[in-house]
Amino acid sequence: MVIRPYGYAIWESIQDYLNVRFKETGHSNMYFPQFIPYSFIEKEASHVEGFSPELALVTIGGGKELEEKLVVRPTSETIVNHMFTQWIQSYRELPLMINQWANVTRWEMRTKPFIRTLEFLWQEGHTAHATPEEAEKEALQMIDVYTKFAYEQAAIPVIVGRKSRAETFAGAACTYTIEAMMGDRKALQAGTSHNLGQNFSRAFGTQFTDENGQRKYIWQTSWAISTRFVGGIIMTHGDDAGLMLPPRLAPIQVVIVPIWKKADEKMGVINAATTVEKLLKTAGIKVKLDDSEQRTPGWKFNFWEMKGVPLRIEVGPRDVASGSVVVSRRDIPGKPGKEFGVSMDPSVLEDHVKSRLEDIQESLLQRATLFRDSNIVDVSSYEELKVAISQGKWARGPWSASDADESKVKEETGATIRCFPFDQPQGRKTCFMTGNPADEVAIFARSY
Amino acid sequence: MVIRPYGYAIWESIQDYLNVRFKETGHSNMYFPQFIPYSFIEKEASHVEGFSPELALVTIGGGKELEEKLVVRPTSETIVNHMFTQWIQSYRELPLMINQWANVTRWEMRTKPFIRTLEFLWQEGHTAHATPEEAEKEALQMIDVYTKFAYEQAAIPVIVGRKSRAETFAGAACTYTIEAMMGDRKALQAGTSHNLGQNFSRAFGTQFTDENGQRKYIWQTSWAISTRFVGGIIMTHGDDAGLMLPPRLAPIQVVIVPIWKKADEKMGVINAATTVEKLLKTAGIKVKLDDSEQRTPGWKFNFWEMKGVPLRIEVGPRDVASGSVVVSRRDIPGKPGKEFGVSMDPSVLEDHVKSRLEDIQESLLQRATLFRDSNIVDVSSYEELKVAISQGKWARGPWSASDADESKVKEETGATIRCFPFDQPQGRKTCFMTGNPADEVAIFARSY
């Protein structure tokens, strides 16, 4: 997959936000090599089992057959642990909290742009701690950073929870996840945070000397969000007219379309449009003036709607005469989304645009939340689950059944446990599959 | 090579600066896949000849032998052209100006941290134009962006010029380069900008329809700076005590070391140091307060000198009493680099620190320029060149000899033509090798 400038700019918005959060929470960026000796991958048993079908292998380098095959990283836990083992001597070096922005490769047969690609871009955090409590706290902190990002920046009302054993990351003790409902009601795993326990530190011998002089294995986490999230934004908010981007992540927040018919109108319109452009740019708004003469205003309206620009400002000769503009919202089609006669006066227009962008941000989240909630069905029997899933919905119900039952559900309905949500209903629960007591409800859905 | 947080932060400073310049000059970031079908690499004859000894090849994916080997990108001209051929239809789509930040792989036998590594990080710009004039202008513009970056941000007085035919990028019509003199007086190629002419567009059939409806091949450029530049900074400014980082790229510009002996002094010193830290942070200065109690002030002085932090502020009990601090410059060792009794008053201290950082930035450039100029020898015979090179210096002299003569110089002295500098002496020139008239002087040096 090639990521073209507009899509890449969304990824850059995501990076800008997360980089600040990662640094605030004490992480430093760094970079590990992408070629991992095959023997590293083999060290953690469940890790190699999970990843070996998806590996790309370099076998020739500099014209020669290599003695040891190199894995093009599918994820970096193994090489990170190889280095941590050399760097960490004592409790004084802990916690060690790092992150890298990198490309990763997983050999996929059925690809889908942004969602499932052979190569993708991501950030992967890796941390080492002296105690299991610290590692657990870190894993939870980072899934919380992702959750806030999804809600506040991407306007995606993800459901945060814990993965089932079967769906846990290969090598992790526990995986936390944020699950998003796409427009077609399929679930998308949009970010994960793993408590790795001591699985990798035991496999790699990553030990530290504690305050009492004893050698102990470190406790670890890893966590990631990828360019898949760009696909999540597109498929959460998009409609038949194209993308609909949340203002806080949109590469272009406002597009200005000047409109004129007669030559003598042109200069006044372009001047006014340029003034508006400068005003908004100075106010820190990402604005584009589309003054190309090769296309009609109508064509431009459609084009920028398709691109998902949240707000459009139209400037015509009448607007110039009255010192006002027309402001149109991408999220409300047609007349209801239009405001006429919005004053061009800087003190008015800047506030107006900013507050409309906030309105749109909020409205996208609200709409997505309503959509999500009206498509989750509480079930108390396997039959009810089957009905819900066959209607394309998500099913939520008490679950304490076996891994075998879980894979039976998958075989028979195509749905998997997306997570045991953190947000649990009160009261006694009875597993809808077995009739046994259950501690938690799980959410089942078909997924990407 | 693993790039640890401190080194990576230097790379992030480089990225922050260049990203702004690239966008100002009309380029958009995007991302191309790193696996390139082997058949793409073979299309441009001199390109495959130049790169084939350095390729890493993926031959197994998802457990199966691949029908076509995949090259792990050593550079992206071929895949870029494969895509450009699909994207570009008409002159309206030109110029097309993009950049990507990515990892690249070149199979190196003799590696050296940052300077020559099997995998490295870089940015690669790729542009397509309708005319050769535009492509040439772009190639020159970007080598100028690099030159300004080197001088103004990295304090490295590079020499900018054109590569000889033998040293031109495999597939380019012409390569421009910035050459830096390291502390050991070896040359480092620190950035290049290539006018690719129509070499790749002819190989890939990348055509556009011009304003008269005619099909024409596009004209192209590519240009890159890599993590090698981090090595260039280290080896230009470093001394026996460690790194010496130019303030504009330093991850930490000021380190504050609190000093106390008695317990009752501690609180006052830490409070004052923390106040200074906040003041400088608010002023946008990258500051670190090293208040750890595991190390002595003397140890910290050495440590942060080794890390190349430009400015150190010491705060002791006497300073607290007098409301002042001690400010020490990394670039001037011992007493001469120390200023005592600098007022803690915010209005004084902020300006003082900022102006000292500027002084250091300027002084590093000045020092490096003096060093460079005192190590370039003008030669008018091959004998003089041999002497200069054997003394470890750079030799500059008129050159119009053959490629064969150029490789003879390399064999006999180890020196190559680094560039024909843009800045040429006036007057008639006679080739020091052949005695024939020469248009230009060339610079010869041993290099990394």
mmCIF file of C-alpha atoms in Angstrom, chain A residues 37-368:
data_model
loop_
_atom_site.group_PDB
_atom_site.id
_atom_site.type_symbol
_atom_site.label_atom_id
_atom_site.label_comp_id
_atom_site.label_asym_id
_atom_site.label_seq_id
_atom_site.Cartn_x
_atom_site.Cartn_y
_atom_site.Cartn_z
ATOM 1 C CA PRO A 37 17.797 -12.913 13.636
ATOM 2 C CA TYR A 38 15.426 -15.854 13.286
ATOM 3 C CA SER A 39 16.783 -17.381 16.487
ATOM 4 C CA PHE A 40 15.438 -14.404 18.501
ATOM 5 C CA ILE A 41 11.911 -15.016 17.289
ATOM 6 C CA GLU A 42 12.120 -18.658 18.319
ATOM 7 C CA LYS A 43 12.969 -17.928 21.943
ATOM 8 C CA GLU A 44 9.458 -17.200 23.232
ATOM 9 C CA ALA A 45 7.331 -20.220 22.377
ATOM 10 C CA SER A 46 3.872 -18.693 21.957
ATOM 11 C CA HIS A 47 5.375 -15.696 20.158
ATOM 12 C CA VAL A 48 6.950 -17.779 17.419
ATOM 13 C CA GLU A 49 3.790 -19.878 17.142
ATOM 14 C CA GLY A 50 1.666 -16.772 16.663
ATOM 15 C CA PHE A 51 3.915 -14.964 14.227
ATOM 16 C CA SER A 52 5.715 -17.593 12.168
ATOM 17 C CA PRO A 53 2.956 -17.913 9.513
ATOM 18 C CA GLU A 54 3.194 -14.158 8.828
ATOM 19 C CA LEU A 55 6.939 -13.655 8.500
ATOM 20 C CA ALA A 56 8.895 -12.173 5.620
ATOM 21 C CA LEU A 57 12.430 -13.561 5.590
ATOM 22 C CA VAL A 58 15.598 -12.073 4.188
ATOM 23 C CA THR A 59 17.826 -14.935 3.033
ATOM 24 C CA ILE A 60 20.230 -13.112 0.713
ATOM 25 C CA GLY A 61 22.336 -10.086 1.640
ATOM 26 C CA GLY A 62 25.058 -8.414 -0.400
ATOM 27 C CA GLY A 63 24.804 -11.152 -3.009
ATOM 28 C CA LYS A 64 25.341 -14.025 -0.569
ATOM 29 C CA GLU A 65 23.096 -16.604 1.037
ATOM 30 C CA LEU A 66 22.919 -15.721 4.755
ATOM 31 C CA GLU A 67 23.933 -18.224 7.402
ATOM 32 C CA GLU A 68 21.020 -17.175 9.578
ATOM 33 C CA LYS A 69 17.759 -15.995 8.059
ATOM 34 C CA LEU A 70 16.647 -12.518 9.106
ATOM 35 C CA VAL A 71 13.041 -11.755 9.994
ATOM 36 C CA VAL A 72 11.677 -8.406 8.801
ATOM 37 C CA ARG A 73 10.140 -7.237 12.083
ATOM 38 C CA PRO A 74 6.465 -8.094 12.570
ATOM 39 C CA THR A 75 6.829 -6.477 16.038
ATOM 40 C CA SER A 76 9.936 -5.853 18.127
ATOM 41 C CA GLU A 77 9.578 -7.569 21.517
ATOM 42 C CA THR A 78 12.381 -10.010 20.774
ATOM 43 C CA ILE A 79 15.011 -7.536 19.628
ATOM 44 C CA VAL A 80 13.947 -5.123 22.363
ATOM 45 C CA ASN A 81 14.542 -7.840 24.952
ATOM 46 C CA HIS A 82 17.860 -8.723 23.379
ATOM 47 C CA MET A 83 18.945 -5.109 23.973
ATOM 48 C CA PHE A 84 17.240 -4.682 27.364
ATOM 49 C CA THR A 85 19.241 -7.687 28.567
ATOM 50 C CA GLN A 86 22.419 -5.737 27.828
ATOM 51 C CA TRP A 87 21.253 -2.375 29.119
ATOM 52 C CA ILE A 88 19.514 -3.226 32.342
ATOM 53 C CA GLN A 89 21.742 -4.106 35.270
ATOM 54 C CA SER A 90 20.100 -2.713 38.372
ATOM 55 C CA TYR A 91 16.809 -1.395 39.706
ATOM 56 C CA ARG A 92 18.252 2.099 39.179
ATOM 57 C CA GLU A 93 17.746 1.704 35.422
ATOM 58 C CA LEU A 94 14.057 0.900 35.906
ATOM 59 C CA PRO A 95 11.499 1.756 34.761
ATOM 60 C CA LEU A 96 12.859 1.888 31.207
ATOM 61 C CA MET A 97 10.198 3.373 28.960
ATOM 62 C CA ILE A 98 10.689 3.735 25.248
ATOM 63 C CA ASN A 99 8.731 4.037 22.030
ATOM 64 C CA GLN A 100 9.529 3.746 18.369
ATOM 65 C CA TRP A 101 7.766 4.902 15.195
ATOM 66 C CA ALA A 102 8.458 2.296 12.566
ATOM 67 C CA ASN A 103 7.263 0.144 9.704
ATOM 68 C CA VAL A 104 6.346 -3.468 10.355
ATOM 69 C CA THR A 105 5.685 -6.389 8.035
ATOM 70 C CA ARG A 106 3.159 -9.182 8.372
ATOM 71 C CA TRP A 107 2.548 -11.459 5.429
ATOM 72 C CA GLU A 108 -1.158 -11.047 4.732
ATOM 73 C CA MET A 109 -3.039 -12.915 2.038
ATOM 74 C CA ARG A 110 -6.226 -10.861 2.050
ATOM 75 C CA THR A 111 -5.296 -7.196 2.271
ATOM 76 C CA LYS A 112 -7.547 -4.161 2.667
ATOM 77 C CA PRO A 113 -6.240 -0.589 2.439
ATOM 78 C CA PHE A 114 -5.169 0.772 5.851
ATOM 79 C CA ILE A 115 -6.919 -2.093 7.685
ATOM 80 C CA ARG A 116 -4.836 -5.101 6.753
ATOM 81 C CA THR A 117 -1.681 -4.534 4.761
ATOM 82 C CA LEU A 118 1.534 -6.448 4.289
ATOM 83 C CA GLU A 119 3.516 -3.475 5.564
ATOM 84 C CA PHE A 120 2.135 -0.825 7.862
ATOM 85 C CA LEU A 121 3.363 2.049 9.991
ATOM 86 C CA TRP A 122 2.903 2.127 13.731
ATOM 87 C CA GLN A 123 4.334 3.144 17.038
ATOM 88 C CA GLU A 124 5.314 0.437 19.453
ATOM 89 C CA GLY A 125 5.968 1.235 23.094
ATOM 90 C CA HIS A 126 8.145 -1.076 25.181
ATOM 91 C CA THR A 127 8.637 -0.722 28.900
ATOM 92 C CA ALA A 128 10.517 -2.616 31.618
ATOM 93 C CA HIS A 129 9.566 -2.499 35.295
ATOM 94 C CA ALA A 130 10.737 -3.872 38.631
ATOM 95 C CA THR A 131 7.314 -5.096 39.784
ATOM 96 C CA PRO A 132 4.187 -6.667 38.245
ATOM 97 C CA GLU A 133 2.066 -3.877 39.724
ATOM 98 C CA GLU A 134 4.040 -1.204 37.868
ATOM 99 C CA ALA A 135 3.782 -3.112 34.599
ATOM 100 C CA GLU A 136 0.032 -3.536 35.018
ATOM 101 C CA LYS A 137 -0.347 0.151 35.826
ATOM 102 C CA GLU A 138 1.629 1.075 32.710
ATOM 103 C CA ALA A 139 -0.387 -1.238 30.440
ATOM 104 C CA LEU A 140 -3.588 0.329 31.763
ATOM 105 C CA GLN A 141 -2.200 3.867 31.492
ATOM 106 C CA MET A 142 -1.412 3.386 27.812
ATOM 107 C CA ILE A 143 -4.746 1.850 26.864
ATOM 108 C CA ASP A 144 -6.226 4.882 28.592
ATOM 109 C CA VAL A 145 -4.086 7.232 26.459
ATOM 110 C CA TYR A 146 -5.429 5.404 23.376
ATOM 111 C CA THR A 147 -9.016 5.576 24.628
ATOM 112 C CA LYS A 148 -8.819 9.330 25.213
ATOM 113 C CA PHE A 149 -7.208 9.768 21.818
ATOM 114 C CA ALA A 150 -10.017 7.811 20.134
ATOM 115 C CA TYR A 151 -12.799 9.747 21.878
ATOM 116 C CA GLU A 152 -11.329 13.233 21.966
ATOM 117 C CA GLN A 153 -9.359 13.420 18.736
ATOM 118 C CA ALA A 154 -10.850 10.822 16.394
ATOM 119 C CA ALA A 155 -14.445 11.091 17.705
ATOM 120 C CA ILE A 156 -14.565 7.288 17.824
ATOM 121 C CA PRO A 157 -16.437 5.894 20.843
ATOM 122 C CA VAL A 158 -14.297 2.806 21.312
ATOM 123 C CA ILE A 159 -15.086 0.160 23.863
ATOM 124 C CA VAL A 160 -12.119 -0.525 26.070
ATOM 125 C CA GLY A 161 -11.592 -3.880 27.681
ATOM 126 C CA ARG A 162 -9.542 -7.021 28.087
ATOM 127 C CA LYS A 163 -9.021 -9.633 25.368
ATOM 128 C CA SER A 164 -10.013 -13.256 25.945
ATOM 129 C CA ARG A 165 -7.196 -15.759 26.362
ATOM 130 C CA ALA A 166 -7.610 -16.909 22.768
ATOM 131 C CA GLU A 167 -7.324 -13.367 21.425
ATOM 132 C CA THR A 168 -4.417 -12.285 23.628
ATOM 133 C CA PHE A 169 -1.217 -11.168 21.883
ATOM 134 C CA ALA A 170 1.225 -13.990 21.234
ATOM 135 C CA GLY A 171 3.555 -13.780 24.211
ATOM 136 C CA ALA A 172 1.482 -11.518 26.474
ATOM 137 C CA ALA A 173 0.044 -12.310 29.887
ATOM 138 C CA CYS A 174 -2.886 -10.006 29.200
ATOM 139 C CA THR A 175 -3.978 -7.766 26.325
ATOM 140 C CA TYR A 176 -6.085 -4.637 26.672
ATOM 141 C CA THR A 177 -7.825 -3.353 23.583
ATOM 142 C CA ILE A 178 -9.946 -0.565 22.198
ATOM 143 C CA GLU A 179 -12.645 -1.860 19.846
ATOM 144 C CA ALA A 180 -14.384 0.439 17.384
ATOM 145 C CA MET A 181 -17.630 -0.130 15.483
ATOM 146 C CA MET A 182 -17.261 0.656 11.793
ATOM 147 C CA GLY A 183 -20.098 1.973 9.589
ATOM 148 C CA ASP A 184 -20.834 -1.585 8.441
ATOM 149 C CA ARG A 185 -20.986 -2.574 12.124
ATOM 150 C CA LYS A 186 -17.932 -4.789 11.956
ATOM 151 C CA ALA A 187 -15.538 -4.386 14.856
ATOM 152 C CA LEU A 188 -12.053 -2.973 14.389
ATOM 153 C CA GLN A 189 -9.325 -3.576 16.949
ATOM 154 C CA ALA A 190 -7.964 -0.044 16.948
ATOM 155 C CA GLY A 191 -5.175 -0.225 19.516
ATOM 156 C CA THR A 192 -3.772 -2.651 22.054
ATOM 157 C CA SER A 193 -1.697 -2.561 25.214
ATOM 158 C CA HIS A 194 -0.099 -5.731 26.512
ATOM 159 C CA ASN A 195 1.022 -6.695 29.963
ATOM 160 C CA LEU A 196 3.795 -9.092 28.917
ATOM 161 C CA GLY A 197 4.468 -10.311 32.438
ATOM 162 C CA GLN A 198 7.842 -12.075 32.526
ATOM 163 C CA ASN A 199 7.316 -14.114 29.373
ATOM 164 C CA PHE A 200 9.969 -12.356 27.324
ATOM 165 C CA SER A 201 12.327 -11.577 30.196
ATOM 166 C CA ARG A 202 12.448 -15.272 31.106
ATOM 167 C CA ALA A 203 12.979 -16.273 27.480
ATOM 168 C CA PHE A 204 15.795 -13.723 27.042
ATOM 169 C CA GLY A 205 17.214 -13.765 30.574
ATOM 170 C CA THR A 206 16.472 -10.071 31.093
ATOM 171 C CA GLN A 207 17.298 -9.592 34.771
ATOM 172 C CA PHE A 208 18.079 -6.780 37.153
ATOM 173 C CA THR A 209 19.592 -6.599 40.612
ATOM 174 C CA ASP A 210 17.015 -5.333 43.080
ATOM 175 C CA GLU A 211 17.618 -3.141 46.142
ATOM 176 C CA ASN A 212 18.509 -6.213 48.194
ATOM 177 C CA GLY A 213 21.096 -7.411 45.694
ATOM 178 C CA GLN A 214 18.891 -10.180 44.282
ATOM 179 C CA ARG A 215 18.678 -10.994 40.577
ATOM 180 C CA LYS A 216 15.110 -10.791 39.247
ATOM 181 C CA TYR A 217 13.371 -10.928 35.896
ATOM 182 C CA ILE A 218 11.873 -7.653 34.699
ATOM 183 C CA TRP A 219 8.139 -7.138 34.100
ATOM 184 C CA GLN A 220 7.204 -5.698 30.749
ATOM 185 C CA THR A 221 4.563 -4.046 28.612
ATOM 186 C CA SER A 222 4.186 -3.221 24.953
ATOM 187 C CA TRP A 223 1.498 -1.210 23.184
ATOM 188 C CA ALA A 224 0.768 -0.064 19.657
ATOM 189 C CA ILE A 225 -1.421 1.979 17.365
ATOM 190 C CA SER A 226 -0.954 1.784 13.612
ATOM 191 C CA THR A 227 -1.993 3.308 10.281
ATOM 192 C CA ARG A 228 -4.963 0.940 10.601
ATOM 193 C CA PHE A 229 -6.429 3.710 12.754
ATOM 194 C CA VAL A 230 -6.629 5.917 9.657
ATOM 195 C CA GLY A 231 -8.882 3.240 8.157
ATOM 196 C CA GLY A 232 -10.904 3.260 11.371
ATOM 197 C CA ILE A 233 -11.546 6.992 11.046
ATOM 198 C CA ILE A 234 -12.612 6.621 7.422
ATOM 199 C CA MET A 235 -14.967 3.722 8.138
ATOM 200 C CA THR A 236 -16.456 5.182 11.299
ATOM 201 C CA HIS A 237 -17.464 8.578 9.974
ATOM 202 C CA GLY A 238 -17.591 8.241 6.185
ATOM 203 C CA ASP A 239 -20.866 8.307 4.247
ATOM 204 C CA ASP A 240 -21.934 7.857 0.623
ATOM 205 C CA ALA A 241 -20.434 11.231 -0.307
ATOM 206 C CA GLY A 242 -16.991 10.199 0.953
ATOM 207 C CA LEU A 243 -14.868 10.846 4.017
ATOM 208 C CA MET A 244 -16.001 12.864 6.996
ATOM 209 C CA LEU A 245 -12.976 13.801 9.066
ATOM 210 C CA PRO A 246 -13.028 14.840 12.719
ATOM 211 C CA PRO A 247 -11.798 18.455 12.800
ATOM 212 C CA ARG A 248 -9.002 17.747 15.296
ATOM 213 C CA LEU A 249 -7.318 15.280 12.927
ATOM 214 C CA ALA A 250 -8.328 16.753 9.563
ATOM 215 C CA PRO A 251 -5.363 17.843 7.386
ATOM 216 C CA ILE A 252 -7.647 20.571 6.022
ATOM 217 C CA GLN A 253 -10.234 21.868 8.485
ATOM 218 C CA VAL A 254 -11.733 24.571 6.302
ATOM 219 C CA VAL A 255 -11.833 24.880 2.529
ATOM 220 C CA ILE A 256 -12.666 28.241 0.952
ATOM 221 C CA VAL A 257 -14.385 28.167 -2.429
ATOM 222 C CA PRO A 258 -14.605 31.508 -4.242
ATOM 223 C CA ILE A 259 -17.564 31.850 -6.648
ATOM 224 C CA TRP A 260 -17.894 34.280 -9.513
ATOM 225 C CA LYS A 261 -19.412 34.412 -12.963
ATOM 226 C CA LYS A 262 -18.399 37.691 -14.538
ATOM 227 C CA ALA A 263 -14.819 38.797 -14.930
ATOM 228 C CA ASP A 264 -15.458 42.033 -13.040
ATOM 229 C CA GLU A 265 -16.583 40.064 -9.989
ATOM 230 C CA LYS A 266 -13.454 37.978 -9.826
ATOM 231 C CA MET A 267 -11.018 40.351 -8.178
ATOM 232 C CA GLY A 268 -13.347 41.304 -5.336
ATOM 233 C CA VAL A 269 -14.193 37.672 -4.625
ATOM 234 C CA ILE A 270 -10.584 36.472 -4.713
ATOM 235 C CA ASN A 271 -9.471 39.345 -2.504
ATOM 236 C CA ALA A 272 -12.150 38.593 0.071
ATOM 237 C CA ALA A 273 -11.397 34.847 -0.040
ATOM 238 C CA THR A 274 -7.681 35.517 0.426
ATOM 239 C CA THR A 275 -8.378 37.784 3.378
ATOM 240 C CA VAL A 276 -10.463 35.053 4.991
ATOM 241 C CA GLU A 277 -7.729 32.511 4.306
ATOM 242 C CA LYS A 278 -5.094 34.663 6.002
ATOM 243 C CA LEU A 279 -7.328 35.388 8.957
ATOM 244 C CA LEU A 280 -7.997 31.697 9.600
ATOM 245 C CA LYS A 281 -4.385 30.639 9.026
ATOM 246 C CA THR A 282 -3.228 33.217 11.557
ATOM 247 C CA ALA A 283 -5.780 31.821 13.995
ATOM 248 C CA GLY A 284 -4.063 28.430 13.691
ATOM 249 C CA ILE A 285 -6.771 26.834 11.569
ATOM 250 C CA LYS A 286 -5.742 24.466 8.762
ATOM 251 C CA VAL A 287 -7.279 26.190 5.787
ATOM 252 C CA LYS A 288 -7.115 25.743 2.034
ATOM 253 C CA LEU A 289 -8.225 28.264 -0.553
ATOM 254 C CA ASP A 290 -9.267 26.416 -3.705
ATOM 255 C CA ASP A 291 -8.972 29.178 -6.280
ATOM 256 C CA SER A 292 -8.115 26.973 -9.255
ATOM 257 C CA GLU A 293 -9.946 28.030 -12.404
ATOM 258 C CA GLN A 294 -10.037 24.610 -14.037
ATOM 259 C CA ARG A 295 -13.037 23.438 -12.032
ATOM 260 C CA THR A 296 -16.494 24.781 -11.266
ATOM 261 C CA PRO A 297 -17.595 25.587 -7.718
ATOM 262 C CA GLY A 298 -20.016 22.657 -7.883
ATOM 263 C CA TRP A 299 -17.194 20.284 -8.767
ATOM 264 C CA LYS A 300 -15.145 21.677 -5.884
ATOM 265 C CA PHE A 301 -18.022 21.258 -3.427
ATOM 266 C CA ASN A 302 -18.244 17.563 -4.301
ATOM 267 C CA PHE A 303 -14.503 17.068 -4.296
ATOM 268 C CA TRP A 304 -13.918 18.548 -0.844
ATOM 269 C CA GLU A 305 -16.961 16.750 0.548
ATOM 270 C CA MET A 306 -15.443 13.518 -0.693
ATOM 271 C CA LYS A 307 -12.186 14.484 1.025
ATOM 272 C CA GLY A 308 -14.131 14.972 4.257
ATOM 273 C CA VAL A 309 -13.145 18.587 4.971
ATOM 274 C CA PRO A 310 -15.312 19.517 7.994
ATOM 275 C CA LEU A 311 -16.203 23.076 6.995
ATOM 276 C CA ARG A 312 -16.610 24.902 3.676
ATOM 277 C CA ILE A 313 -16.697 28.662 3.283
ATOM 278 C CA GLU A 314 -18.239 30.054 0.104
ATOM 279 C CA VAL A 315 -17.518 33.596 -1.020
ATOM 280 C CA GLY A 316 -19.546 35.100 -3.884
ATOM 281 C CA PRO A 317 -20.109 38.628 -5.199
ATOM 282 C CA ARG A 318 -23.165 39.160 -2.985
ATOM 283 C CA ASP A 319 -21.203 38.043 0.057
ATOM 284 C CA VAL A 320 -18.454 40.503 -0.801
ATOM 285 C CA ALA A 321 -21.064 43.263 -1.072
ATOM 286 C CA SER A 322 -22.568 42.417 2.300
ATOM 287 C CA GLY A 323 -19.236 41.651 3.998
ATOM 288 C CA SER A 324 -20.277 38.133 4.835
ATOM 289 C CA VAL A 325 -19.705 34.504 3.835
ATOM 290 C CA VAL A 326 -21.647 31.250 3.671
ATOM 291 C CA VAL A 327 -20.490 28.476 6.005
ATOM 292 C CA SER A 328 -21.421 24.839 5.251
ATOM 293 C CA ARG A 329 -20.954 21.825 7.518
ATOM 294 C CA ARG A 330 -19.799 18.533 6.015
ATOM 295 C CA ASP A 331 -21.691 16.547 8.647
ATOM 296 C CA ILE A 332 -25.113 18.094 7.868
ATOM 297 C CA PRO A 333 -25.935 17.815 4.146
ATOM 298 C CA GLY A 334 -27.853 20.451 2.198
ATOM 299 C CA LYS A 335 -29.602 23.567 3.460
ATOM 300 C CA PRO A 336 -29.790 22.633 7.167
ATOM 301 C CA GLY A 337 -26.003 22.564 7.309
ATOM 302 C CA LYS A 338 -25.613 26.021 5.747
ATOM 303 C CA GLU A 339 -25.367 29.347 7.503
ATOM 304 C CA PHE A 340 -25.756 32.427 5.350
ATOM 305 C CA GLY A 341 -24.564 35.928 6.086
ATOM 306 C CA VAL A 342 -21.823 35.050 8.569
ATOM 307 C CA SER A 343 -19.877 38.273 9.005
ATOM 308 C CA MET A 344 -16.368 38.465 7.543
ATOM 309 C CA ASP A 345 -15.389 40.661 10.445
ATOM 310 C CA PRO A 346 -12.285 38.977 11.896
ATOM 311 C CA SER A 347 -13.553 39.087 15.468
ATOM 312 C CA VAL A 348 -16.768 37.342 14.396
ATOM 313 C CA LEU A 349 -15.563 34.912 11.759
ATOM 314 C CA GLU A 350 -12.649 33.414 13.687
ATOM 315 C CA ASP A 351 -14.827 32.550 16.684
ATOM 316 C CA HIS A 352 -17.612 31.314 14.442
ATOM 317 C CA VAL A 353 -15.343 28.907 12.568
ATOM 318 C CA LYS A 354 -13.673 27.643 15.737
ATOM 319 C CA SER A 355 -16.948 27.006 17.450
ATOM 320 C CA ARG A 356 -18.412 25.250 14.383
ATOM 321 C CA LEU A 357 -15.353 22.996 14.229
ATOM 322 C CA GLU A 358 -15.916 22.125 17.881
ATOM 323 C CA ASP A 359 -19.605 21.488 17.155
ATOM 324 C CA ILE A 360 -18.701 19.116 14.352
ATOM 325 C CA GLN A 361 -16.135 17.320 16.482
ATOM 326 C CA GLU A 362 -18.766 16.784 19.166
ATOM 327 C CA SER A 363 -21.501 15.891 16.759
ATOM 328 C CA LEU A 364 -19.407 13.185 15.065
ATOM 329 C CA LEU A 365 -18.732 11.585 18.424
ATOM 330 C CA GLN A 366 -22.389 11.791 19.420
ATOM 331 C CA ARG A 367 -23.576 10.303 16.175
ATOM 332 C CA ALA A 368 -21.064 7.473 16.330
#
